[in-house]
Short mmCIF file of C-alpha atoms and ligand atoms in Angstrom, two decimals:
data_model
loop_
_atom_site.label_atom_id
_atom_site.label_comp_id
_atom_site.label_asym_id
_atom_site.label_seq_id
_atom_site.Cartn_x
_atom_site.Cartn_y
_atom_site.Cartn_z
CA MET A 1 -9.63 109.03 -34.18
CA LYS A 2 -10.49 105.20 -33.01
CA ASN A 3 -10.57 104.69 -29.43
CA ARG A 4 -10.66 100.85 -29.66
CA ARG A 5 -7.73 99.08 -28.34
CA PRO A 6 -6.01 97.20 -31.39
CA LEU A 7 -6.02 93.39 -31.07
CA ILE A 8 -3.41 90.92 -32.98
CA ALA A 9 -4.19 87.74 -33.16
CA GLY A 10 -2.03 84.42 -34.58
CA ASN A 11 -3.71 81.61 -35.77
CA TRP A 12 -1.37 78.87 -35.75
CA LYS A 13 -3.61 76.37 -37.31
CA MET A 14 -2.35 72.84 -37.39
CA TYR A 15 1.00 73.70 -37.14
CA LYS A 16 3.78 73.09 -34.50
CA THR A 17 4.56 70.16 -31.84
CA PRO A 18 4.40 71.57 -28.23
CA ASN A 19 8.08 72.06 -28.25
CA GLU A 20 8.16 74.00 -31.53
CA SER A 21 5.43 76.23 -30.18
CA VAL A 22 7.16 76.87 -26.97
CA GLU A 23 10.43 78.04 -28.99
CA THR A 24 8.15 80.44 -31.23
CA ALA A 25 6.00 81.49 -28.17
CA ARG A 26 9.26 82.42 -26.18
CA GLN A 27 11.10 84.43 -28.98
CA LEU A 28 7.49 86.18 -29.57
CA ASP A 29 7.19 87.11 -25.66
CA GLN A 30 10.97 88.60 -26.03
CA GLN A 31 10.35 90.49 -29.13
CA VAL A 32 6.97 92.23 -27.70
CA ARG A 33 7.85 92.63 -24.06
CA SER A 34 7.56 96.68 -24.45
CA VAL A 35 4.30 96.60 -26.36
CA ALA A 36 1.84 98.03 -24.13
CA ASP A 37 -0.94 99.65 -26.42
CA VAL A 38 -1.98 96.58 -28.24
CA ASP A 39 -3.48 93.60 -27.24
CA ILE A 40 -1.72 90.08 -28.34
CA MET A 41 -3.17 86.65 -28.67
CA ILE A 42 -1.63 83.44 -29.99
CA ALA A 43 -3.92 80.55 -30.92
CA PRO A 44 -1.64 77.34 -30.98
CA THR A 45 -2.88 73.53 -31.28
CA PHE A 46 -4.74 71.96 -28.40
CA THR A 47 -1.78 69.81 -27.37
CA ALA A 48 0.56 73.24 -27.27
CA LEU A 49 -1.85 75.33 -24.86
CA THR A 50 -0.52 74.20 -21.64
CA ALA A 51 3.02 74.31 -22.55
CA VAL A 52 2.61 77.61 -24.28
CA TRP A 53 0.91 79.36 -21.44
CA GLU A 54 3.92 78.37 -19.05
CA VAL A 55 6.13 80.69 -21.36
CA VAL A 56 3.53 83.69 -22.04
CA GLN A 57 1.53 83.87 -18.77
CA ASN A 58 3.39 86.96 -16.97
CA GLY A 59 4.00 88.90 -20.54
CA PRO A 60 1.79 90.55 -22.93
CA VAL A 61 0.92 87.55 -25.16
CA THR A 62 -2.33 86.16 -24.59
CA LEU A 63 -3.58 82.77 -25.06
CA GLY A 64 -6.68 81.66 -27.46
CA ALA A 65 -7.92 78.30 -28.71
CA GLN A 66 -8.91 77.75 -32.12
CA ASN A 67 -12.30 76.04 -31.59
CA LEU A 68 -14.47 74.56 -28.85
CA TYR A 69 -17.40 72.41 -28.42
CA TRP A 70 -20.48 73.90 -26.63
CA GLU A 71 -21.26 71.54 -24.15
CA ALA A 72 -19.12 71.51 -20.82
CA GLU A 73 -18.31 68.06 -20.54
CA GLY A 74 -19.94 64.72 -21.81
CA ALA A 75 -19.52 61.73 -24.38
CA TYR A 76 -18.23 63.62 -26.98
CA THR A 77 -15.16 61.86 -28.37
CA GLY A 78 -12.42 64.29 -29.63
CA GLU A 79 -14.10 67.49 -28.54
CA ILE A 80 -12.76 69.95 -26.27
CA SER A 81 -15.14 72.53 -23.86
CA ALA A 82 -14.98 75.90 -23.25
CA PRO A 83 -14.30 75.39 -19.21
CA MET A 84 -11.20 72.95 -20.36
CA LEU A 85 -10.02 75.98 -22.48
CA LYS A 86 -10.42 78.29 -19.66
CA SER A 87 -8.65 76.08 -17.17
CA VAL A 88 -5.35 75.81 -19.38
CA GLY A 89 -5.19 79.89 -19.67
CA CYS A 90 -6.89 80.58 -22.80
CA GLU A 91 -8.60 84.13 -22.70
CA TYR A 92 -9.96 83.76 -26.36
CA CYS A 93 -11.19 81.34 -28.59
CA ILE A 94 -11.47 81.60 -32.61
CA ILE A 95 -15.00 80.39 -33.31
CA GLY A 96 -16.12 79.61 -37.31
CA HIS A 97 -13.17 80.33 -39.12
CA SER A 98 -13.72 79.44 -42.56
CA GLU A 99 -11.57 76.62 -42.65
CA ARG A 100 -13.92 74.69 -40.02
CA ARG A 101 -17.01 76.07 -41.92
CA GLN A 102 -15.41 74.51 -45.22
CA TYR A 103 -13.88 71.08 -43.96
CA PHE A 104 -15.61 70.51 -40.61
CA GLY A 105 -19.29 71.27 -41.45
CA GLU A 106 -19.65 73.94 -39.18
CA THR A 107 -22.86 75.84 -39.66
CA ASP A 108 -24.17 79.55 -38.72
CA GLN A 109 -26.31 77.45 -36.26
CA THR A 110 -23.32 75.72 -34.59
CA VAL A 111 -21.07 78.66 -34.51
CA ASN A 112 -23.91 80.56 -32.53
CA LYS A 113 -23.95 77.70 -30.09
CA LYS A 114 -20.16 77.78 -29.45
CA ILE A 115 -20.24 81.67 -29.15
CA GLN A 116 -23.13 80.88 -26.61
CA ALA A 117 -20.74 78.30 -24.84
CA ALA A 118 -17.66 80.81 -24.68
CA ILE A 119 -19.51 83.85 -23.59
CA LYS A 120 -20.80 81.60 -20.70
CA THR A 121 -17.52 80.49 -19.69
CA LYS A 122 -16.18 84.12 -20.09
CA LEU A 123 -13.75 83.07 -23.05
CA LYS A 124 -13.70 86.03 -25.29
CA PRO A 125 -14.92 84.77 -28.98
CA VAL A 126 -13.27 85.86 -31.93
CA PHE A 127 -16.19 85.38 -34.35
CA CYS A 128 -15.01 84.91 -37.95
CA VAL A 129 -17.14 85.59 -40.84
CA GLY A 130 -16.50 86.44 -44.58
CA GLU A 131 -17.64 85.62 -48.11
CA THR A 132 -16.19 83.17 -50.89
CA ASP A 133 -14.76 84.23 -54.25
CA LYS A 134 -17.93 83.02 -55.89
CA GLU A 135 -20.15 85.06 -53.35
CA ARG A 136 -17.97 88.25 -54.18
CA GLU A 137 -18.20 87.72 -57.76
CA ALA A 138 -22.06 87.45 -57.43
CA GLU A 139 -22.19 90.64 -55.50
CA GLN A 140 -23.60 88.63 -52.56
CA THR A 141 -20.96 89.74 -49.90
CA PHE A 142 -23.15 91.90 -47.91
CA SER A 143 -26.10 89.36 -47.83
CA VAL A 144 -23.61 86.81 -46.79
CA LEU A 145 -22.19 88.93 -43.93
CA ASP A 146 -25.66 89.88 -42.72
CA LYS A 147 -26.76 86.35 -42.38
CA GLN A 148 -23.75 85.12 -40.73
CA VAL A 149 -23.76 88.05 -38.41
CA LYS A 150 -27.62 87.72 -37.75
CA LYS A 151 -27.52 83.80 -37.45
CA GLY A 152 -24.04 83.83 -35.37
CA LEU A 153 -25.39 86.13 -32.71
CA GLU A 154 -28.87 84.92 -32.68
CA GLY A 155 -30.41 84.81 -29.04
CA LEU A 156 -27.50 86.82 -27.60
CA VAL A 157 -28.52 90.31 -25.98
CA LEU A 158 -26.27 93.29 -25.65
CA ASP A 159 -24.55 92.68 -21.95
CA GLN A 160 -23.28 89.45 -23.25
CA LEU A 161 -21.31 90.90 -26.07
CA ASN A 162 -18.81 92.97 -24.59
CA THR A 163 -15.97 90.71 -24.84
CA LEU A 164 -17.05 89.64 -28.47
CA VAL A 165 -14.35 90.17 -31.24
CA ILE A 166 -15.51 89.92 -34.83
CA ALA A 167 -12.85 88.75 -37.37
CA TYR A 168 -13.74 89.79 -41.24
CA GLU A 169 -11.68 87.12 -43.26
CA PRO A 170 -12.51 86.97 -46.89
CA VAL A 171 -12.25 83.30 -47.67
CA TRP A 172 -10.55 84.22 -50.86
CA ALA A 173 -7.76 85.89 -49.34
CA ILE A 174 -6.80 83.33 -46.73
CA GLY A 175 -3.58 81.81 -47.14
CA THR A 176 -3.59 82.77 -50.65
CA GLY A 177 -1.45 85.67 -50.75
CA LYS A 178 -4.24 87.86 -52.22
CA THR A 179 -5.15 90.52 -49.61
CA ALA A 180 -8.48 92.60 -49.80
CA THR A 181 -7.61 96.24 -50.47
CA ASP A 182 -7.83 98.54 -47.73
CA ASP A 183 -10.79 100.28 -49.14
CA GLN A 184 -12.45 96.59 -49.69
CA ALA A 185 -11.91 95.78 -46.10
CA GLN A 186 -12.67 99.20 -44.89
CA GLU A 187 -16.04 99.11 -46.79
CA VAL A 188 -17.03 95.61 -45.24
CA HIS A 189 -15.94 96.10 -41.71
CA GLN A 190 -17.95 99.69 -41.70
CA PHE A 191 -21.02 97.17 -43.13
CA ILE A 192 -20.48 94.95 -40.09
CA ARG A 193 -20.59 97.64 -37.87
CA SER A 194 -23.63 98.94 -39.39
CA LEU A 195 -25.09 95.52 -38.78
CA VAL A 196 -24.00 95.53 -35.09
CA GLU A 197 -25.54 98.95 -34.79
CA LYS A 198 -28.87 97.90 -36.28
CA ASN A 199 -29.08 94.77 -34.12
CA PHE A 200 -27.56 95.74 -30.68
CA GLY A 201 -27.40 99.58 -30.91
CA ASN A 202 -24.57 102.04 -31.14
CA ALA A 203 -22.92 101.66 -27.87
CA LEU A 204 -21.65 98.25 -28.72
CA SER A 205 -21.16 99.13 -32.71
CA ASP A 206 -18.65 101.63 -31.42
CA SER A 207 -16.82 99.69 -29.05
CA ILE A 208 -16.31 96.23 -30.63
CA ARG A 209 -13.47 95.30 -32.26
CA ILE A 210 -13.65 94.14 -35.79
CA LEU A 211 -10.40 92.51 -37.20
CA TYR A 212 -9.25 91.87 -40.82
CA GLY A 213 -7.84 88.58 -41.75
CA GLY A 214 -6.34 87.22 -45.14
CA SER A 215 -2.84 87.20 -45.84
CA VAL A 216 -1.85 89.92 -43.52
CA LYS A 217 1.92 90.40 -43.64
CA PRO A 218 4.46 93.17 -41.88
CA ASP A 219 4.21 95.07 -45.06
CA ASN A 220 0.56 95.46 -45.32
CA ILE A 221 -0.56 95.78 -41.60
CA ALA A 222 -0.03 99.47 -41.40
CA ALA A 223 -2.23 100.68 -44.12
CA LEU A 224 -5.01 98.60 -42.85
CA MET A 225 -4.75 99.67 -39.33
CA LYS A 226 -4.91 102.93 -40.83
CA MET A 227 -8.50 102.35 -41.68
CA PRO A 228 -11.03 103.78 -39.55
CA ASP A 229 -13.27 100.44 -38.76
CA ILE A 230 -10.25 97.83 -38.75
CA ASP A 231 -9.35 97.26 -35.37
CA GLY A 232 -6.49 94.86 -35.30
CA ALA A 233 -5.89 91.62 -37.44
CA LEU A 234 -6.22 87.61 -37.43
CA VAL A 235 -3.22 86.31 -38.81
CA GLY A 236 -2.59 82.89 -39.88
CA GLY A 237 0.80 82.17 -42.01
CA ALA A 238 2.66 85.21 -40.66
CA SER A 239 1.88 84.39 -37.15
CA LEU A 240 3.97 81.28 -37.48
CA ASP A 241 7.43 82.97 -37.14
CA ALA A 242 7.78 85.28 -34.38
CA GLU A 243 9.85 87.77 -35.99
CA SER A 244 7.13 88.32 -38.59
CA PHE A 245 4.19 88.40 -36.16
CA SER A 246 6.04 90.80 -33.78
CA GLN A 247 6.49 93.05 -36.77
CA ILE A 248 2.77 92.72 -37.23
CA VAL A 249 2.05 93.49 -33.65
CA LYS A 250 4.22 96.88 -34.08
CA PHE A 251 2.62 98.05 -37.02
CA LYS A 252 3.05 101.45 -35.97
C1 PEP B 301 -6.46 82.70 -40.76
O1 PEP B 301 -6.15 81.59 -40.78
O2 PEP B 301 -7.24 83.36 -40.10
C2 PEP B 301 -5.75 83.64 -42.22
C3 PEP B 301 -6.12 84.88 -42.17
O3 PEP B 301 -4.57 83.23 -42.71
P1 PEP B 301 -3.62 83.96 -43.60
O4 PEP B 301 -3.22 85.16 -42.86
O5 PEP B 301 -2.41 82.64 -43.67
O6 PEP B 301 -4.22 84.32 -44.78
#
């Protein structure tokens, strides 16, 4: 029996204008009003955050950002800081998504700085880890995750980590329609939980939420959620539509 509260999070990536985001957020808000036992988060683009906050602030849907920069302010053209995100209603921030690692040069070291900045500002980090298909084929999944988790959380101590969420997103399953099987996902989630236990002790490993991400859809969420170490989902494509995302939120 899991005693961790599920979190279903939607990553809207670089989709939707503010008007389109508001429309989807409004529909979602209506569809999940009665949901009381699941935490719900959506992460629209930066330009839509303020408008979406207006729509969701009194309901069960919380707001997240997709990225941040680790300095609070300064001459860093094009960047957004944790305090700025907090000031427009963000409760969570996705950090180290594989698309950021792949296309924008993020490393375990920059991910670590971003996690530290989020925690300092009381933004809940959704820390993404996951192996590529080449790494899985070479049987390096566990060693890759070991390094990502260790380096991503370097320098952090137990009492800073109570709001941390980890998202296991096998890179080969993101946006591809290929989902890890329930057993494949469970095996890795259990491994990540054991890493957290080894590095920070079992109080944190028992309470930390580990989400699965990679082509989650209304028809595969229930089976994933039955797995003992899967505490929710980070959803890309299927979160863009209020109807399909709300079905995922109501997975039971
Ligand atoms: C994601 O972007 O984090 C993701 C898992 O995308 P998708 O659900 O589209 O695979």
